[in-house]
CSV table of C-alpha atoms in Angstrom, one decimal:
chain,number,residue,atom,x,y,z
A,1,ALA,CA,-0.1,-0.1,0.4
A,2,ASP,CA,1.1,3.4,-0.9
A,3,THR,CA,-1.5,5.3,1.7
A,4,LEU,CA,-2.8,4.4,5.3
A,5,THR,CA,-6.2,5.9,6.3
A,6,PHE,CA,-7.6,6.6,9.1
A,7,ASP,CA,-11.1,7.2,9.6
A,8,THR,CA,-12.5,10.0,11.5
A,9,VAL,CA,-10.7,10.3,14.7
A,10,PHE,CA,-12.0,12.9,17.9
A,11,THR,CA,-9.2,15.0,18.7
A,12,THR,CA,-7.5,14.5,21.7
A,13,LEU,CA,-8.4,10.7,22.1
A,14,GLY,CA,-5.8,8.4,20.3
A,15,SER,CA,-6.8,6.2,17.1
A,16,THR,CA,-6.5,2.8,16.8
A,17,THR,CA,-3.3,0.9,15.8
A,18,ARG,CA,-3.2,0.3,12.2
A,19,PHE,CA,-0.1,-1.3,10.0
A,20,PHE,CA,1.5,-1.9,6.9
A,21,LYS,CA,4.2,-4.4,5.9
A,22,VAL,CA,7.4,-3.7,4.5
A,23,TYR,CA,8.7,-6.5,1.8
A,24,ASN,CA,12.4,-7.5,1.1
A,25,ARG,CA,11.4,-10.3,-2.0
A,26,SER,CA,15.7,-10.7,-2.7
A,27,ALA,CA,17.7,-13.8,-1.7
A,28,LYS,CA,19.7,-11.8,0.8
A,29,ALA,CA,18.8,-9.3,3.4
A,30,VAL,CA,19.0,-5.8,2.6
A,31,VAL,CA,19.3,-3.2,4.9
A,32,ILE,CA,17.4,-0.1,5.2
A,33,GLU,CA,19.6,3.0,5.8
A,34,ASP,CA,17.0,5.4,7.4
A,35,ILE,CA,13.6,5.3,8.7
A,36,ARG,CA,11.4,8.6,9.1
A,37,LEU,CA,8.4,9.7,9.8
A,38,MET,CA,8.4,13.3,8.4
A,39,GLN,CA,6.4,14.9,10.5
A,40,PHE,CA,4.4,17.5,8.2
A,41,THR,CA,1.4,18.0,10.6
A,42,GLY,CA,3.8,17.9,13.7
A,43,ASN,CA,3.8,15.1,16.0
A,44,GLN,CA,0.3,13.9,15.7
A,45,PHE,CA,1.4,10.8,14.1
A,46,ARG,CA,3.4,8.0,16.3
A,47,ILE,CA,5.1,4.5,14.4
A,48,ASN,CA,6.3,1.9,15.6
A,49,VAL,CA,8.9,0.1,13.5
A,50,ASP,CA,10.0,-3.6,14.0
A,51,GLY,CA,8.9,-3.3,18.0
A,52,GLN,CA,10.8,-0.1,18.3
A,53,ASN,CA,8.6,3.2,19.1
A,54,GLY,CA,10.4,6.0,17.5
A,55,VAL,CA,10.6,9.0,14.6
A,56,GLN,CA,13.7,8.3,13.2
A,57,PHE,CA,15.3,4.7,12.7
A,58,SER,CA,18.6,3.4,11.2
A,59,SER,CA,20.2,0.7,9.8
A,60,VAL,CA,17.0,-1.6,9.9
A,61,GLU,CA,17.5,-5.2,8.3
A,62,ILE,CA,15.0,-7.3,6.7
A,63,PRO,CA,15.8,-10.9,6.3
A,64,ALA,CA,15.5,-12.5,2.7
A,65,LYS,CA,12.5,-13.5,1.8
A,66,ASP,CA,11.1,-11.6,4.9
A,67,SER,CA,9.1,-8.4,6.2
A,68,ILE,CA,8.9,-5.8,9.2
A,69,TYR,CA,5.7,-4.1,10.0
A,70,VAL,CA,5.1,-0.6,10.9
A,71,PHE,CA,2.7,-0.1,13.6
A,72,VAL,CA,0.9,3.7,13.1
A,73,GLU,CA,-1.3,5.4,15.7
A,74,VAL,CA,-2.8,9.5,15.5
A,75,THR,CA,-3.9,11.5,18.3
A,76,VAL,CA,-5.4,14.9,16.0
A,77,ASN,CA,-4.9,18.3,17.5
A,78,PRO,CA,-8.2,20.6,17.6
A,79,ASN,CA,-8.8,23.3,15.6
A,80,ASP,CA,-11.6,25.7,15.2
A,81,ALA,CA,-12.7,23.4,12.3
A,82,THR,CA,-16.2,22.0,12.7
A,83,THR,CA,-16.1,20.0,9.8
A,84,PRO,CA,-13.8,17.1,9.4
A,85,PHE,CA,-10.4,17.7,8.3
A,86,VAL,CA,-7.4,16.1,7.2
A,87,VAL,CA,-3.9,15.7,8.6
A,88,ILE,CA,-0.9,14.1,6.3
A,89,ASP,CA,2.4,13.3,6.9
A,90,ASP,CA,5.0,10.6,5.0
A,91,VAL,CA,7.2,7.7,6.1
A,92,VAL,CA,10.0,7.7,4.2
A,93,PHE,CA,12.2,5.1,3.7
A,94,SER,CA,15.8,5.5,2.2
A,95,TYR,CA,18.0,2.2,0.7
A,96,LYS,CA,21.0,3.2,-2.1
A,97,GLY,CA,20.2,6.8,-2.4
A,98,ASN,CA,16.4,5.9,-3.2
A,99,ALA,CA,13.4,7.0,-1.0
A,100,GLN,CA,10.0,5.7,-1.1
A,101,ARG,CA,7.5,6.8,0.9
A,102,VAL,CA,4.2,5.7,2.5
A,103,HIS,CA,1.6,8.3,3.0
A,104,VAL,CA,-0.3,8.4,5.9
A,105,GLN,CA,-3.4,10.5,6.4
A,106,ALA,CA,-6.6,10.7,9.4
A,107,PHE,CA,-9.6,13.0,9.4
A,108,GLY,CA,-9.7,14.5,12.2
A,109,GLN,CA,-13.1,15.5,14.1
A,110,ASN,CA,-13.6,18.3,17.0
A,111,ALA,CA,-16.3,17.7,19.4
A,112,TYR,CA,-17.2,18.8,22.8
A,113,PHE,CA,-16.4,16.1,25.7
A,114,HIS,CA,-18.0,15.2,28.1
A,115,TYR,CA,-15.9,13.1,31.0
A,116,GLY,CA,-17.4,12.0,34.2
A,117,GLU,CA,-20.3,15.2,34.2
A,118,GLU,CA,-22.9,15.2,36.4
A,119,ILE,CA,-26.3,17.6,35.4
A,120,THR,CA,-28.1,18.9,38.2
A,121,GLY,CA,-29.7,21.9,36.2
A,122,ASN,CA,-30.8,22.6,32.7
A,123,ALA,CA,-28.2,21.8,29.6
A,124,VAL,CA,-28.8,21.6,26.3
A,125,TRP,CA,-26.6,19.8,23.6
A,126,THR,CA,-26.9,21.3,20.1
A,127,ASN,CA,-25.8,19.7,17.1
A,128,ASP,CA,-23.1,22.1,15.6
A,129,LEU,CA,-20.2,19.3,16.7
A,130,PRO,CA,-20.3,15.8,18.1
A,131,HIS,CA,-20.5,14.9,21.7
A,132,VAL,CA,-18.5,12.4,23.1
A,133,ILE,CA,-18.6,10.8,26.2
A,134,ILE,CA,-15.9,9.3,28.2
A,135,ALA,CA,-16.2,7.4,31.6
A,136,LYS,CA,-14.3,8.7,34.6
A,137,ASP,CA,-13.5,6.6,38.0
A,138,THR,CA,-16.0,8.5,39.9
A,139,VAL,CA,-18.7,9.1,37.0
A,140,PRO,CA,-18.2,6.3,34.2
A,141,GLY,CA,-19.9,8.5,31.5
A,142,VAL,CA,-22.9,11.4,31.8
A,143,TYR,CA,-25.0,11.5,34.9
A,144,VAL,CA,-28.5,13.7,35.1
A,145,ARG,CA,-28.8,14.0,38.5
A,146,CYS,CA,-32.4,14.0,40.2
A,147,GLY,CA,-33.9,17.2,39.5
A,148,GLY,CA,-31.9,17.8,36.3
A,149,THR,CA,-32.6,17.8,32.6
A,150,LEU,CA,-30.4,16.5,29.7
A,151,GLN,CA,-32.0,18.0,26.0
A,152,ILE,CA,-30.7,16.8,23.4
A,153,ASN,CA,-31.4,18.7,19.8
A,154,SER,CA,-32.6,17.1,16.9
A,155,GLY,CA,-29.5,15.8,14.4
A,156,CYS,CA,-26.9,15.5,17.7
A,157,LYS,CA,-24.5,12.9,17.5
A,158,VAL,CA,-23.1,11.4,20.8
A,159,PHE,CA,-20.4,9.1,20.9
A,160,PHE,CA,-19.6,6.6,23.4
A,161,ALA,CA,-15.6,5.5,24.4
A,162,GLY,CA,-15.1,2.2,26.1
A,163,ASN,CA,-17.6,1.1,28.9
A,164,ALA,CA,-19.2,4.9,29.4
A,165,ALA,CA,-22.6,5.1,29.7
A,166,LEU,CA,-25.4,7.8,30.0
A,167,PHE,CA,-27.2,7.6,33.4
A,168,VAL,CA,-30.7,9.3,33.8
A,169,GLU,CA,-32.1,9.6,37.3
A,170,GLY,CA,-33.9,13.2,36.2
A,171,ASN,CA,-35.3,13.7,32.8
A,172,LEU,CA,-33.8,13.4,29.4
A,173,ASN,CA,-35.1,14.8,26.6
A,174,ALA,CA,-34.0,13.8,23.0
A,175,GLN,CA,-36.4,14.4,20.3
A,176,ALA,CA,-35.7,14.7,16.6
A,177,ASN,CA,-37.5,16.2,14.1
A,178,SER,CA,-37.2,13.3,11.7
A,179,TRP,CA,-35.6,10.2,11.1
A,180,ALA,CA,-33.4,12.3,8.5
A,181,ASP,CA,-32.4,14.2,11.5
A,182,SER,CA,-32.0,11.9,13.9
A,183,ILE,CA,-30.2,11.6,17.0
A,184,VAL,CA,-27.7,8.5,17.0
A,185,PHE,CA,-25.5,7.3,20.1
A,186,ARG,CA,-23.4,4.8,19.1
A,187,GLY,CA,-19.5,3.8,19.8
A,188,VAL,CA,-16.5,6.1,19.6
A,189,ARG,CA,-15.0,3.7,17.0
A,190,LEU,CA,-15.8,4.8,13.5
A,191,GLU,CA,-13.3,2.5,11.7
A,192,LYS,CA,-15.7,0.1,9.4
A,193,PHE,CA,-14.2,-2.9,11.7
A,194,TYR,CA,-15.9,-1.7,14.7
A,195,ASP,CA,-19.4,-0.7,12.6
A,196,ASP,CA,-22.4,-2.4,14.7
A,197,LYS,CA,-20.1,-4.4,16.8
A,198,PRO,CA,-22.1,-4.6,20.4
A,199,GLY,CA,-20.3,-4.0,23.4
A,200,GLN,CA,-18.2,-1.0,22.8
A,201,TRP,CA,-20.1,1.4,25.4
A,202,PHE,CA,-22.7,0.6,28.0
A,203,GLY,CA,-25.8,2.1,27.2
A,204,ILE,CA,-28.8,4.5,28.3
A,205,VAL,CA,-29.6,3.6,31.3
A,206,PHE,CA,-32.7,5.1,33.6
A,207,LEU,CA,-32.4,4.2,37.6
A,208,ARG,CA,-34.9,3.9,40.0
A,209,ASN,CA,-34.9,5.8,42.8
A,210,LYS,CA,-37.6,6.7,45.7
A,211,GLN,CA,-37.4,10.5,45.5
A,212,CYS,CA,-38.2,11.3,42.1
A,213,ILE,CA,-39.1,9.4,39.1
A,214,PRO,CA,-36.6,9.7,36.1
A,215,GLN,CA,-38.3,11.0,32.5
A,216,GLY,CA,-37.5,9.9,29.3
A,217,SER,CA,-38.4,11.4,26.2
A,218,LEU,CA,-37.0,10.1,22.5
A,219,LYS,CA,-38.3,10.0,19.1
A,220,TYR,CA,-36.5,9.3,16.1
A,221,CYS,CA,-33.5,8.2,18.4
A,222,VAL,CA,-30.5,5.3,16.8
A,223,VAL,CA,-29.1,3.7,19.6
A,224,ARG,CA,-26.3,1.2,18.1
A,225,GLU,CA,-22.9,-0.8,19.2
A,226,SER,CA,-23.9,-0.5,23.0
A,227,SER,CA,-24.2,-3.4,25.5
A,228,TYR,CA,-27.7,-2.9,27.1
A,229,GLY,CA,-29.3,-0.3,24.9
A,230,ILE,CA,-32.3,1.5,26.9
A,231,TYR,CA,-32.4,-0.3,30.2
A,232,ALA,CA,-35.1,1.3,32.4
A,233,GLY,CA,-35.1,0.7,36.3
A,234,ALA,CA,-31.9,-0.1,37.2
A,235,ASP,CA,-31.3,0.2,41.2
A,236,ARG,CA,-29.0,3.1,41.7
A,237,LYS,CA,-25.8,2.7,43.6
């Protein structure tokens, strides 16, 4: 492959690890004098060559009829863009005065990040950027407390990192205008491999509470890739 592409990666969150292989098809071992990451967009990409992390490698030997792995990760820096943007770099191999390149590129996306957030009053989530929910030790996701209200506007896209959940003991209002402008709840990994695979996040959980009765109003909502979907009646811990 001459290009390694990452699907949409949320800013500040690391990507999954992807790789490509470098083959030596000759009958003798070869030594690549230099392998380096050009860092066109700063240090957003990271590489691992044959088990070693770094940005530049010297005298990398590939035995006859063998190959090595190059692993690549990216953490996209935030900016002011509301739509996806591209970050690019090159991995360059120098051998006997010749240079070969493998392009690496990622589509970055800014987002609102909710890290162990508790909602006690009225909160409104707008649809100008995606919303990413991340679990914290004390609050494993977003917690709408008794007396609190979370309104999620039509067209919002809500993404959950591993084991994160939306807990509701107050009020949740997630009513979209139509299926074309639906509210989507799904896992944070957008690579094709993760598409529609269950268990990537916990679910939307309405908590049983003697002090208040949780209320939920959902319309034209899509819930996918979670462990429990929508779970009603869980005991408050």
